Tab-separated table of C-alpha atoms and ligand atoms in Angstrom:
chain	number	residue	atom	x	y	z
A	56	MET	CA	-25.019	-1.960	-14.189
A	57	ALA	CA	-26.280	-5.436	-14.473
A	58	ASN	CA	-23.735	-7.823	-12.415
A	59	LYS	CA	-23.517	-10.193	-15.609
A	60	GLU	CA	-21.608	-7.630	-17.563
A	61	ARG	CA	-19.300	-6.976	-14.553
A	62	ASP	CA	-15.742	-7.653	-15.061
A	63	SER	CA	-14.025	-10.095	-12.349
A	64	PHE	CA	-11.054	-11.992	-11.568
A	65	GLY	CA	-10.664	-15.422	-13.483
A	66	SER	CA	-8.934	-17.466	-10.945
A	67	ARG	CA	-8.162	-17.941	-7.510
A	68	PHE	CA	-4.360	-17.428	-8.315
A	69	GLY	CA	-5.292	-14.506	-10.165
A	70	VAL	CA	-6.969	-12.925	-7.011
A	71	LEU	CA	-4.217	-13.548	-4.720
A	72	VAL	CA	-1.544	-11.875	-6.795
A	73	ALA	CA	-3.663	-9.012	-7.587
A	74	LEU	CA	-4.316	-8.537	-3.775
A	75	ALA	CA	-0.771	-9.317	-2.745
A	76	GLY	CA	0.200	-6.869	-5.405
A	77	SER	CA	-2.047	-3.938	-3.985
A	78	ALA	CA	-0.577	-4.607	-0.639
A	79	ILE	CA	3.160	-4.748	-1.564
A	80	GLY	CA	4.343	-1.737	-2.557
A	81	LEU	CA	6.723	1.268	-1.840
A	82	GLY	CA	5.585	0.824	1.959
A	83	ASN	CA	7.074	-2.490	2.099
A	84	LEU	CA	10.598	-1.602	0.607
A	85	TRP	CA	11.698	1.481	2.172
A	86	ARG	CA	9.431	2.254	5.194
A	87	PHE	CA	9.190	-1.133	6.907
A	88	PRO	CA	13.254	-2.068	7.220
A	89	TYR	CA	13.769	1.433	8.492
A	90	LEU	CA	11.026	1.512	11.138
A	91	VAL	CA	11.847	-1.756	11.961
A	92	GLY	CA	15.686	-0.928	12.859
A	93	ASN	CA	14.720	2.326	14.602
A	94	ASN	CA	11.978	1.020	16.828
A	95	GLY	CA	13.649	-2.138	18.364
A	96	GLY	CA	13.921	-4.860	15.712
A	97	ALA	CA	12.328	-7.768	16.585
A	98	ALA	CA	10.048	-6.122	19.016
A	99	PHE	CA	8.641	-3.879	16.528
A	100	ILE	CA	8.000	-6.922	14.189
A	101	ILE	CA	6.071	-8.701	17.018
A	102	MET	CA	3.928	-5.424	17.472
A	103	TYR	CA	3.210	-5.161	13.777
A	104	VAL	CA	2.211	-8.729	13.543
A	105	ILE	CA	-0.289	-8.429	16.411
A	106	PHE	CA	-1.981	-5.212	14.825
A	107	VAL	CA	-1.933	-6.858	11.591
A	108	ILE	CA	-3.797	-10.011	12.808
A	109	PHE	CA	-6.126	-8.221	15.405
A	110	LEU	CA	-6.996	-4.936	13.654
A	111	CYS	CA	-5.951	-5.085	9.985
A	112	LEU	CA	-7.435	-8.347	8.988
A	113	PRO	CA	-11.067	-7.393	10.496
A	114	ILE	CA	-10.830	-4.209	8.307
A	115	MET	CA	-9.471	-6.188	5.197
A	116	VAL	CA	-12.560	-8.988	5.851
A	117	SER	CA	-15.135	-6.205	6.354
A	118	GLU	CA	-14.048	-4.197	2.865
A	119	PHE	CA	-14.148	-7.731	1.364
A	120	VAL	CA	-17.698	-8.255	2.559
A	121	ILE	CA	-18.930	-4.944	1.582
A	122	GLY	CA	-17.513	-5.369	-2.021
A	123	ARG	CA	-18.400	-8.953	-2.544
A	124	ARG	CA	-21.967	-8.501	-1.283
A	125	THR	CA	-22.880	-5.543	-3.423
A	126	GLN	CA	-20.634	-6.206	-6.473
A	127	ALA	CA	-20.114	-2.592	-6.942
A	128	ASN	CA	-17.601	0.384	-6.128
A	129	VAL	CA	-16.817	1.767	-2.950
A	130	PHE	CA	-19.664	4.554	-3.147
A	131	GLY	CA	-22.498	2.386	-4.680
A	132	GLY	CA	-21.529	-0.554	-2.466
A	133	ILE	CA	-22.209	1.086	0.618
A	134	ARG	CA	-24.996	3.011	-0.690
A	135	ARG	CA	-26.654	-0.547	-1.758
A	136	ILE	CA	-26.538	-1.650	1.768
A	137	ALA	CA	-27.571	1.629	3.289
A	138	PRO	CA	-29.668	3.944	1.037
A	139	LYS	CA	-30.862	7.048	1.923
A	140	SER	CA	-28.451	7.259	4.796
A	141	ALA	CA	-25.220	9.323	5.505
A	142	TRP	CA	-23.031	6.116	5.436
A	143	PRO	CA	-22.274	6.475	1.223
A	144	ILE	CA	-20.157	9.706	2.407
A	145	ILE	CA	-17.551	6.896	3.504
A	146	GLY	CA	-17.049	6.032	-0.584
A	147	ILE	CA	-16.800	9.889	-1.372
A	148	LEU	CA	-14.121	10.093	1.404
A	149	SER	CA	-12.361	7.001	0.098
A	150	VAL	CA	-12.347	8.170	-3.372
A	151	ALA	CA	-10.801	11.588	-2.262
A	152	ALA	CA	-8.212	9.560	-0.292
A	153	VAL	CA	-7.048	7.353	-3.023
A	154	ILE	CA	-6.777	10.475	-5.404
A	155	PHE	CA	-4.742	12.074	-2.599
A	156	ILE	CA	-2.696	8.964	-2.499
A	157	MET	CA	-2.130	9.046	-6.062
A	158	ALA	CA	-0.923	12.619	-5.824
A	159	PHE	CA	2.246	11.580	-4.074
A	160	TYR	CA	2.626	7.763	-5.074
A	161	PHE	CA	2.850	8.237	-8.417
A	162	VAL	CA	5.590	10.906	-8.258
A	163	VAL	CA	7.695	8.324	-6.295
A	164	GLY	CA	6.811	5.691	-9.006
A	165	GLY	CA	8.437	8.208	-11.480
A	166	TRP	CA	11.739	8.360	-9.716
A	167	THR	CA	11.851	4.612	-9.676
A	168	ILE	CA	11.527	4.670	-13.496
A	169	GLU	CA	14.674	7.277	-13.521
A	170	TYR	CA	16.670	4.940	-11.558
A	171	ILE	CA	16.129	1.958	-13.702
A	172	LEU	CA	17.135	4.179	-16.437
A	173	LYS	CA	20.023	5.506	-14.574
A	174	SER	CA	21.244	2.140	-13.640
A	175	PHE	CA	21.945	1.038	-17.039
A	176	SER	CA	24.573	3.703	-17.474
A	177	ALA	CA	28.073	2.642	-16.486
A	178	SER	CA	28.862	6.287	-15.715
A	179	PHE	CA	26.006	6.952	-13.009
A	180	LEU	CA	27.548	4.479	-10.607
A	181	ALA	CA	31.022	5.317	-11.260
A	182	SER	CA	30.119	8.657	-9.643
A	183	ASP	CA	31.297	9.162	-5.917
A	184	ASN	CA	29.076	9.185	-3.024
A	185	THR	CA	28.763	13.133	-3.059
A	186	ALA	CA	27.596	13.147	-6.452
A	187	LEU	CA	25.167	10.262	-5.995
A	188	ALA	CA	23.606	11.907	-3.092
A	189	SER	CA	23.433	15.116	-4.855
A	190	PHE	CA	21.791	13.479	-7.846
A	191	PHE	CA	19.068	12.465	-5.974
A	192	GLY	CA	18.132	16.001	-4.593
A	193	GLU	CA	18.795	17.840	-7.689
A	194	PHE	CA	16.521	15.286	-9.673
A	195	ILE	CA	13.460	15.353	-7.689
A	196	SER	CA	13.714	19.156	-7.321
A	197	SER	CA	13.952	19.963	-10.933
A	198	PRO	CA	10.860	21.071	-12.538
A	199	VAL	CA	10.442	18.994	-15.590
A	200	ALA	CA	12.055	15.323	-15.331
A	201	PRO	CA	10.096	14.076	-12.364
A	202	ALA	CA	7.264	15.304	-13.650
A	203	ILE	CA	7.665	13.532	-17.207
A	204	MET	CA	8.657	10.372	-15.114
A	205	MET	CA	5.571	10.589	-12.984
A	206	LEU	CA	3.540	10.816	-16.106
A	207	VAL	CA	5.075	7.730	-17.908
A	208	PHE	CA	4.405	6.005	-14.510
A	209	LEU	CA	0.683	7.066	-14.843
A	210	GLY	CA	0.533	6.299	-18.437
A	211	LEU	CA	1.836	2.714	-17.702
A	212	THR	CA	-0.716	2.144	-15.051
A	213	ALA	CA	-3.499	3.285	-17.235
A	214	LEU	CA	-2.756	0.737	-19.921
A	215	ILE	CA	-2.933	-1.867	-17.419
A	216	VAL	CA	-6.180	-0.544	-15.984
A	217	VAL	CA	-7.802	0.166	-19.272
A	218	ALA	CA	-7.498	-3.298	-20.139
A	219	GLY	CA	-9.757	-4.468	-17.405
A	220	ILE	CA	-9.661	-6.794	-14.388
A	221	LYS	CA	-9.247	-10.315	-16.061
A	222	ASP	CA	-7.280	-8.981	-19.015
A	223	GLY	CA	-5.374	-6.385	-17.372
A	224	ILE	CA	-4.868	-6.249	-13.684
A	225	GLU	CA	-4.969	-10.019	-13.319
A	226	LYS	CA	-3.013	-10.681	-16.210
A	227	TYR	CA	-0.173	-8.396	-15.409
A	228	SER	CA	-0.177	-9.274	-11.698
A	229	LYS	CA	0.339	-13.044	-12.568
A	230	ILE	CA	3.663	-12.066	-14.496
A	231	MET	CA	4.885	-9.430	-12.203
A	232	MET	CA	4.220	-10.665	-8.831
A	233	PRO	CA	5.948	-14.048	-9.148
A	234	GLY	CA	9.044	-12.314	-10.555
A	235	LEU	CA	8.872	-9.961	-7.893
A	236	PHE	CA	9.366	-12.670	-5.040
A	237	LEU	CA	12.054	-14.254	-7.467
A	238	LEU	CA	14.280	-10.946	-7.903
A	239	ILE	CA	14.113	-10.018	-4.061
A	240	ILE	CA	15.122	-13.583	-3.076
A	241	ILE	CA	18.152	-12.996	-5.166
A	242	LEU	CA	19.009	-9.717	-3.427
A	243	CYS	CA	18.473	-11.242	-0.152
A	244	VAL	CA	20.907	-14.020	-1.100
A	245	ARG	CA	23.565	-11.241	-2.509
A	246	SER	CA	23.014	-9.050	0.651
A	247	LEU	CA	23.463	-12.093	3.279
A	248	THR	CA	26.552	-13.288	1.549
A	249	LEU	CA	28.572	-9.775	2.004
A	250	PRO	CA	31.129	-9.871	4.362
A	251	GLY	CA	29.977	-8.210	7.425
A	252	ALA	CA	26.279	-8.775	6.815
A	253	SER	CA	25.388	-10.107	10.307
A	254	GLU	CA	25.455	-6.811	11.848
A	255	GLY	CA	22.434	-5.987	9.492
A	256	VAL	CA	20.494	-9.193	10.398
A	257	LYS	CA	20.950	-8.433	13.937
A	258	PHE	CA	19.849	-4.495	13.536
A	259	LEU	CA	16.646	-6.205	12.019
A	260	PHE	CA	16.120	-8.777	14.202
A	261	SER	CA	17.342	-8.809	17.725
A	262	PRO	CA	14.665	-6.981	19.876
A	263	ASP	CA	15.944	-4.183	21.672
A	264	PHE	CA	12.941	-3.238	23.963
A	265	SER	CA	14.661	0.003	25.070
A	266	LYS	CA	14.049	1.326	21.557
A	267	LEU	CA	10.337	0.765	21.753
A	268	ARG	CA	9.005	3.850	22.389
A	269	PRO	CA	5.352	5.297	22.900
A	270	ASP	CA	5.046	6.482	19.218
A	271	SER	CA	6.473	3.139	18.014
A	272	ILE	CA	2.874	1.926	18.659
A	273	LEU	CA	1.466	4.536	16.189
A	274	ALA	CA	4.234	3.942	13.845
A	275	ALA	CA	3.441	0.255	13.466
A	276	LEU	CA	-0.058	0.835	13.353
A	277	GLY	CA	0.249	3.498	10.552
A	278	GLN	CA	2.348	1.153	8.698
A	279	ALA	CA	0.034	-1.916	9.115
A	280	PHE	CA	-2.852	0.283	7.430
A	281	PHE	CA	-0.704	1.590	4.672
A	282	SER	CA	1.077	-1.423	3.617
A	283	LEU	CA	-2.094	-3.481	3.557
A	284	SER	CA	-3.978	-1.045	1.392
A	285	LEU	CA	-6.689	-0.416	3.867
A	286	GLY	CA	-9.053	2.209	4.873
A	287	MET	CA	-9.896	3.507	1.495
A	288	GLY	CA	-11.832	1.188	-0.460
A	289	CYS	CA	-9.102	-0.620	-2.293
A	290	MET	CA	-10.241	-3.822	-0.930
A	291	ILE	CA	-13.932	-3.115	-1.079
A	292	THR	CA	-13.128	-2.550	-4.913
A	293	TYR	CA	-10.987	-5.787	-5.386
A	294	GLY	CA	-13.475	-7.777	-3.204
A	295	SER	CA	-16.179	-6.998	-5.743
A	296	TYR	CA	-14.513	-8.789	-8.219
A	297	ILE	CA	-13.790	-11.773	-6.168
A	298	ALA	CA	-15.931	-14.957	-7.045
A	299	LYS	CA	-18.770	-15.912	-4.601
A	300	LYS	CA	-17.172	-19.294	-3.762
A	301	GLU	CA	-13.924	-17.822	-2.305
A	302	ASN	CA	-13.439	-17.916	1.254
A	303	LEU	CA	-12.760	-14.208	2.369
A	304	ILE	CA	-11.117	-14.958	5.641
A	305	HIS	CA	-8.713	-17.282	4.042
A	306	MET	CA	-8.122	-14.442	1.468
A	307	SER	CA	-7.333	-11.992	4.178
A	308	PHE	CA	-4.931	-14.284	5.830
A	309	ILE	CA	-2.798	-14.848	2.325
A	310	THR	CA	-2.815	-11.247	1.706
A	311	ALA	CA	-1.518	-10.040	5.053
A	312	GLY	CA	0.803	-12.908	5.091
A	313	ALA	CA	2.357	-12.578	1.736
A	314	ASP	CA	2.752	-8.621	2.443
A	315	THR	CA	4.162	-9.415	5.601
A	316	LEU	CA	6.754	-11.868	4.492
A	317	PHE	CA	7.707	-9.610	1.495
A	318	ALA	CA	8.231	-6.596	4.115
A	319	ILE	CA	10.684	-9.023	5.916
A	320	LEU	CA	12.816	-10.069	2.695
A	321	ALA	CA	13.000	-6.396	1.874
A	322	GLY	CA	14.442	-5.872	5.235
A	323	ILE	CA	16.938	-8.827	4.651
A	324	ALA	CA	17.684	-7.656	1.115
A	325	ILE	CA	18.501	-4.148	2.491
A	326	MET	CA	19.856	-3.871	5.888
A	327	PRO	CA	22.793	-6.500	5.811
A	328	ALA	CA	24.222	-4.543	2.596
A	329	VAL	CA	23.708	-1.101	4.335
A	330	PHE	CA	25.737	-2.533	7.306
A	331	ALA	CA	28.162	-4.323	5.245
A	332	PHE	CA	29.475	-1.314	3.681
A	333	GLY	CA	28.987	0.477	6.738
A	334	MET	CA	26.511	3.077	5.735
A	335	PRO	CA	24.083	4.639	7.930
A	336	PRO	CA	20.452	3.110	7.968
A	337	ALA	CA	19.034	6.591	7.015
A	338	GLN	CA	15.429	6.823	6.644
A	339	GLY	CA	12.820	7.081	3.980
A	340	PRO	CA	13.437	7.855	0.444
A	341	GLY	CA	16.988	8.927	1.224
A	342	LEU	CA	17.921	5.082	2.235
A	343	VAL	CA	16.549	3.440	-1.168
A	344	PHE	CA	17.706	6.575	-3.800
A	345	ILE	CA	20.792	7.753	-2.057
A	346	ILE	CA	22.214	5.123	0.111
A	347	LEU	CA	21.618	2.152	-1.947
A	348	PRO	CA	23.127	3.156	-5.084
A	349	GLN	CA	26.283	4.066	-3.254
A	350	ILE	CA	26.362	0.621	-2.114
A	351	PHE	CA	25.845	-0.697	-5.916
A	352	ALA	CA	28.509	1.499	-6.839
A	353	GLN	CA	31.003	-0.455	-4.780
A	354	MET	CA	29.598	-4.145	-5.451
A	355	PRO	CA	30.920	-6.270	-8.274
A	356	LEU	CA	28.259	-6.284	-10.931
A	357	GLY	CA	26.600	-3.543	-9.213
A	358	ASN	CA	24.838	-2.143	-12.204
A	359	ILE	CA	22.744	-5.521	-12.474
A	360	PHE	CA	21.855	-5.539	-8.824
A	361	SER	CA	21.022	-1.657	-9.130
A	362	ILE	CA	18.784	-2.525	-12.202
A	363	ALA	CA	17.398	-5.728	-10.243
A	364	PHE	CA	16.459	-3.416	-6.916
A	365	PHE	CA	14.922	-0.518	-8.909
A	366	VAL	CA	12.818	-3.117	-11.251
A	367	ILE	CA	11.637	-4.479	-7.877
A	368	LEU	CA	10.653	-1.071	-6.477
A	369	PHE	CA	8.938	-0.329	-9.863
A	370	VAL	CA	6.971	-3.449	-10.007
A	371	ALA	CA	5.961	-3.200	-6.176
A	372	ALA	CA	4.766	0.563	-6.823
A	373	ILE	CA	2.995	-0.258	-10.282
A	374	THR	CA	0.871	-3.187	-8.707
A	375	SER	CA	-0.198	-0.952	-5.908
A	376	ALA	CA	-0.694	2.109	-8.145
A	377	ILE	CA	-3.169	-0.162	-10.489
A	378	SER	CA	-5.326	-0.913	-7.233
A	379	MET	CA	-5.520	2.689	-6.348
A	380	LEU	CA	-6.659	3.692	-10.043
A	381	GLU	CA	-9.076	1.041	-10.226
A	382	VAL	CA	-10.853	2.462	-7.162
A	383	VAL	CA	-11.684	5.786	-8.821
A	384	VAL	CA	-12.351	4.188	-12.434
A	385	ALA	CA	-14.551	1.809	-10.734
A	386	TYR	CA	-16.478	4.751	-9.155
A	387	PHE	CA	-16.604	6.878	-12.195
A	388	MET	CA	-17.557	4.027	-14.415
A	389	GLU	CA	-20.640	2.893	-12.357
A	390	GLU	CA	-21.830	6.028	-10.785
A	391	LEU	CA	-21.321	8.493	-13.597
A	392	LYS	CA	-21.928	5.770	-16.280
A	393	MET	CA	-18.687	6.587	-17.881
A	394	SER	CA	-16.984	3.765	-19.996
A	395	ARG	CA	-13.814	2.206	-18.811
A	396	ARG	CA	-11.664	4.108	-21.037
A	397	THR	CA	-13.100	7.524	-20.464
A	398	ALA	CA	-13.013	6.908	-16.811
A	399	VAL	CA	-9.265	5.969	-17.072
A	400	ILE	CA	-8.792	9.019	-18.678
A	401	VAL	CA	-10.744	11.555	-16.451
A	402	THR	CA	-8.736	9.951	-13.415
A	403	CYS	CA	-5.617	10.391	-15.095
A	404	VAL	CA	-6.144	13.984	-15.945
A	405	ILE	CA	-6.803	14.633	-12.122
A	406	VAL	CA	-3.775	12.547	-11.180
A	407	ALA	CA	-1.669	14.329	-13.633
A	408	ILE	CA	-2.460	17.674	-12.317
A	409	LEU	CA	-2.229	16.971	-8.715
A	410	GLY	CA	0.860	14.745	-9.249
A	411	SER	CA	2.603	17.594	-11.369
A	412	LEU	CA	1.806	19.984	-8.231
A	413	SER	CA	3.329	17.476	-5.511
A	414	SER	CA	6.366	16.847	-7.928
A	415	LEU	CA	6.947	20.473	-8.237
A	416	SER	CA	6.452	21.114	-4.365
A	417	GLN	CA	10.001	19.497	-4.158
A	418	GLY	CA	11.762	22.403	-6.107
A	419	THR	CA	9.777	25.168	-7.590
A	420	LEU	CA	6.952	25.226	-5.483
A	421	LYS	CA	8.758	24.571	-2.401
A	422	ASP	CA	7.786	27.860	-0.781
A	423	TYR	CA	4.227	27.162	-0.876
A	424	THR	CA	3.508	25.301	2.370
A	425	LEU	CA	0.727	24.665	4.882
A	426	PHE	CA	1.408	24.284	8.632
A	427	GLY	CA	5.007	24.120	7.083
A	428	LYS	CA	4.430	21.249	4.853
A	429	SER	CA	4.900	20.963	1.318
A	430	ILE	CA	2.251	19.996	-0.974
A	431	PHE	CA	3.620	16.581	-1.334
A	432	ASP	CA	4.058	16.155	2.623
A	433	ILE	CA	0.455	17.159	3.005
A	434	PHE	CA	-0.940	14.556	0.854
A	435	ASP	CA	1.266	12.017	2.361
A	436	TYR	CA	0.562	13.067	5.792
A	437	THR	CA	-2.916	13.724	5.681
A	438	THR	CA	-3.704	10.525	4.112
A	439	SER	CA	-1.878	8.200	6.405
A	440	ASN	CA	-2.549	9.704	9.581
A	441	ILE	CA	-6.066	10.865	9.000
A	442	MET	CA	-7.952	9.634	6.140
A	443	LEU	CA	-6.917	5.960	6.234
A	444	PRO	CA	-7.548	5.449	9.880
A	445	VAL	CA	-11.019	7.597	9.648
A	446	GLY	CA	-11.819	5.340	6.368
A	447	GLY	CA	-11.015	2.138	8.193
A	448	LEU	CA	-13.073	3.158	11.425
A	449	PHE	CA	-15.746	3.881	9.326
A	450	ILE	CA	-15.598	0.523	7.524
A	451	VAL	CA	-15.702	-1.608	10.660
A	452	LEU	CA	-18.431	0.395	12.255
A	453	PHE	CA	-20.597	-0.025	8.983
A	454	VAL	CA	-19.880	-3.915	8.821
A	455	GLY	CA	-20.180	-4.397	12.517
A	456	TRP	CA	-23.296	-1.940	13.119
A	457	LYS	CA	-25.114	-1.237	10.259
A	458	MET	CA	-25.195	-4.276	8.213
A	459	LYS	CA	-27.068	-7.394	9.290
A	460	ARG	CA	-25.093	-9.904	11.138
A	461	SER	CA	-26.856	-12.468	9.122
A	462	ASP	CA	-25.813	-10.988	5.777
A	463	VAL	CA	-22.062	-10.637	7.128
A	464	LEU	CA	-22.217	-14.346	8.164
A	465	ASP	CA	-23.672	-15.264	4.936
A	466	GLU	CA	-21.041	-13.519	2.999
A	467	LEU	CA	-18.123	-14.777	5.089
A	468	THR	CA	-19.617	-18.478	4.634
A	469	SER	CA	-20.393	-17.819	0.876
A	470	GLY	CA	-24.161	-18.638	1.394
A	471	GLY	CA	-23.231	-21.500	4.298
A	472	THR	CA	-21.039	-23.388	1.886
A	473	ILE	CA	-17.861	-22.741	3.868
A	474	PRO	CA	-18.184	-24.691	7.060
A	475	PHE	CA	-16.242	-22.455	9.650
A	476	LYS	CA	-16.217	-23.360	13.231
A	477	ARG	CA	-18.334	-21.311	15.371
A	478	ASN	CA	-15.549	-19.679	17.386
A	479	ILE	CA	-13.613	-18.504	14.237
A	480	LEU	CA	-16.718	-16.503	13.115
A	481	ASP	CA	-17.338	-15.131	16.485
A	482	VAL	CA	-13.679	-13.970	17.268
A	483	THR	CA	-14.045	-12.042	13.551
A	484	MET	CA	-17.083	-10.594	14.449
A	485	PHE	CA	-15.972	-9.280	17.930
A	486	CYS	CA	-12.713	-8.136	16.235
A	487	ILE	CA	-15.163	-6.318	13.601
A	488	LYS	CA	-17.694	-4.951	16.189
A	489	PHE	CA	-15.657	-3.866	18.960
A	490	LEU	CA	-11.716	-4.296	19.116
A	491	ALA	CA	-10.806	-2.791	15.836
A	492	PRO	CA	-13.227	0.409	16.244
A	493	VAL	CA	-12.052	0.970	19.809
A	494	ALA	CA	-8.566	0.396	19.004
A	495	ILE	CA	-8.548	2.464	15.879
A	496	SER	CA	-10.294	5.457	17.650
A	497	PHE	CA	-7.690	5.323	20.390
A	498	VAL	CA	-4.947	5.557	17.918
A	499	LEU	CA	-6.777	8.393	15.855
A	500	LEU	CA	-7.373	10.425	18.649
A	501	ASN	CA	-4.095	10.406	19.737
A	502	SER	CA	-2.211	10.901	16.163
A	503	ILE	CA	-4.563	14.116	15.533
A	504	GLY	CA	-3.494	15.341	19.145
A	505	LEU	CA	-6.975	15.786	20.553
A	506	ILE	CA	-6.133	13.512	23.380
A	507	LYS	CA	-2.549	12.329	24.616
A	508	PHE	CA	-2.604	8.774	25.874
A	509	PHE	CA	1.380	8.333	25.253
B	70	LIG	N1	-0.016	-0.893	0.096
B	70	LIG	C1	0.736	-0.360	-0.880
B	70	LIG	C2	2.292	0.010	-0.263
B	70	LIG	O1	2.537	-0.697	0.754
B	70	LIG	C3	0.234	1.058	-1.272
B	70	LIG	C4	-1.117	1.247	-1.097
B	70	LIG	C5	-1.962	0.594	-2.509
B	70	LIG	C6	-2.487	1.817	-0.518
B	70	LIG	N2	-3.238	0.939	-1.973
B	70	LIG	C7	-3.500	1.590	-0.861
B	70	LIG	C8	-2.379	2.574	0.641
B	70	LIG	C9	-4.666	1.930	-0.399
B	70	LIG	C10	-3.131	2.863	1.474
B	70	LIG	C11	-4.593	2.552	0.815
B	70	LIG	O2	2.836	0.670	-0.586
C-alpha cells in the first residue's frame, strides 16, 4: 500500500492522547493499586518506576522506531526491514497475542458497561453487602448477559476503529482522555476527604520493605509491560501513524509518565475510600466490582460516584481496546489487502467467538480447564507471563542487533533534525542492545520456571 494513502495522526496532541489511551486501562485501575498495597507500598512504586525507565522505555522506543521507519503493521514492518528471514514471525506472534488479550479484556470491558447501567438504578446500590457480592458472581457466571455486554463493548470499539486513525481513534481519544483525567481527579478529592482516608494513603505510600518479596520483582515487571501496552506490536502499529518530525524518545517519556501518573491517581481514588469504610484491600476484579459498589452504597450521592467510577473504567478500557483491535485490523488490511471495514468485521468475528468462550468459562464452561486454569485465565496468564515478555525481548533484539545502528539513530533523530546530546542516544542504544534483553530474559526464564533465581 502506498504510504500516501495511509491514514495517520493529525496532531501532536492527538498522538499523545491516543498513546496514553492505549496505555491507561484496566491494568492501571485495579491491578496497580492492589499490587502496590501488597508489595510494600512506596518501595514497589520506586521499583516499578525504575523498570519503566530502564526496561520499558527502551522497548517502547524500539516499537516506535520499527513502526515509523516502515510505516507498516507489525508483521509487514518487520518483514520490510528483514525480508526472507525468520524475524517476521514476531509479527505473527504479536497478532496472536493481541487476539488472546482481547479474548479476556473485552469480557471485562463488557462488565464495566453492565455496572454503569446498574449504577443508574437506585435499587442496586440499596442492596446489602452480601447481595452486592453475590451479584458479581452471579452476573459473570451467567451464560448470556455478560456475553451480550462483551458484544456491546466490542461493537462500540469497532465503531471507533472502523472510522480510521484521524477520524476515529484520534478524534475519540481527544474527547475521552481529558475527561478521564478530570473524572479521576474528582474521585481522588472525594476519596481523600472521607474521614479515615489517611490510612489508605499510608497503605499506598509508606514504604514497607518487609513486604517486598522476591516475586514482587516479577509482579512489577509484568505490570509495567501490560500497563504500557508493550510486547505485542501495539506501539509498532501506533508508531506507524506518527509524523516523521515527532521526537520518539520524548513521546515515550510522556506516554510512560501519563500512565504512571494515572496509576497513582487510581490508587489515591480507590485506597483511601477502601480504608475509610473499613473494607479489605482485596485483589483484582473483586476490589473494583464488589468492594467499591459496597462503598458507594454507603456514601452520600453514591449513585453519582458509582456512575463516575464505572464510566472511568469503561473509558480507560475502550481506549486500550481500540489500540488492540487496530493491531489486527492494520495487519489484515495491509497483508491480506482487506478494506478497513472488512478487516474490522473479520477481527470482530474472531474476538466475538473467543470472547464468548472466555465469558462462558466463568460459568457454563467452568469445568473445561487446562493445567487447572479456565479458558479466561489461560488467555490472561499466557499472554501477560509469556507472550508479552517474549514479544518485547525479540523487539529489542531486533532493533538492537538486526537493524542498522545508523537507521535506528536516523529514526530517533528524525533524519538528524532533532539535536540530541550524544550520551542520551548512547544510553538509549545501550538499554536497547544490552540492558533490556538481559533483564527480560532473566525474568522470563524465571517466570516460566526454567531457572529459579529467586
Ligand atoms: N495497557 C492497557 C492496560 O493497562 C492494556 C493494553 C492495551 C495492552 N494494549 C496492550 C496490554 C498491549 C498488553 C499489550 O489496561
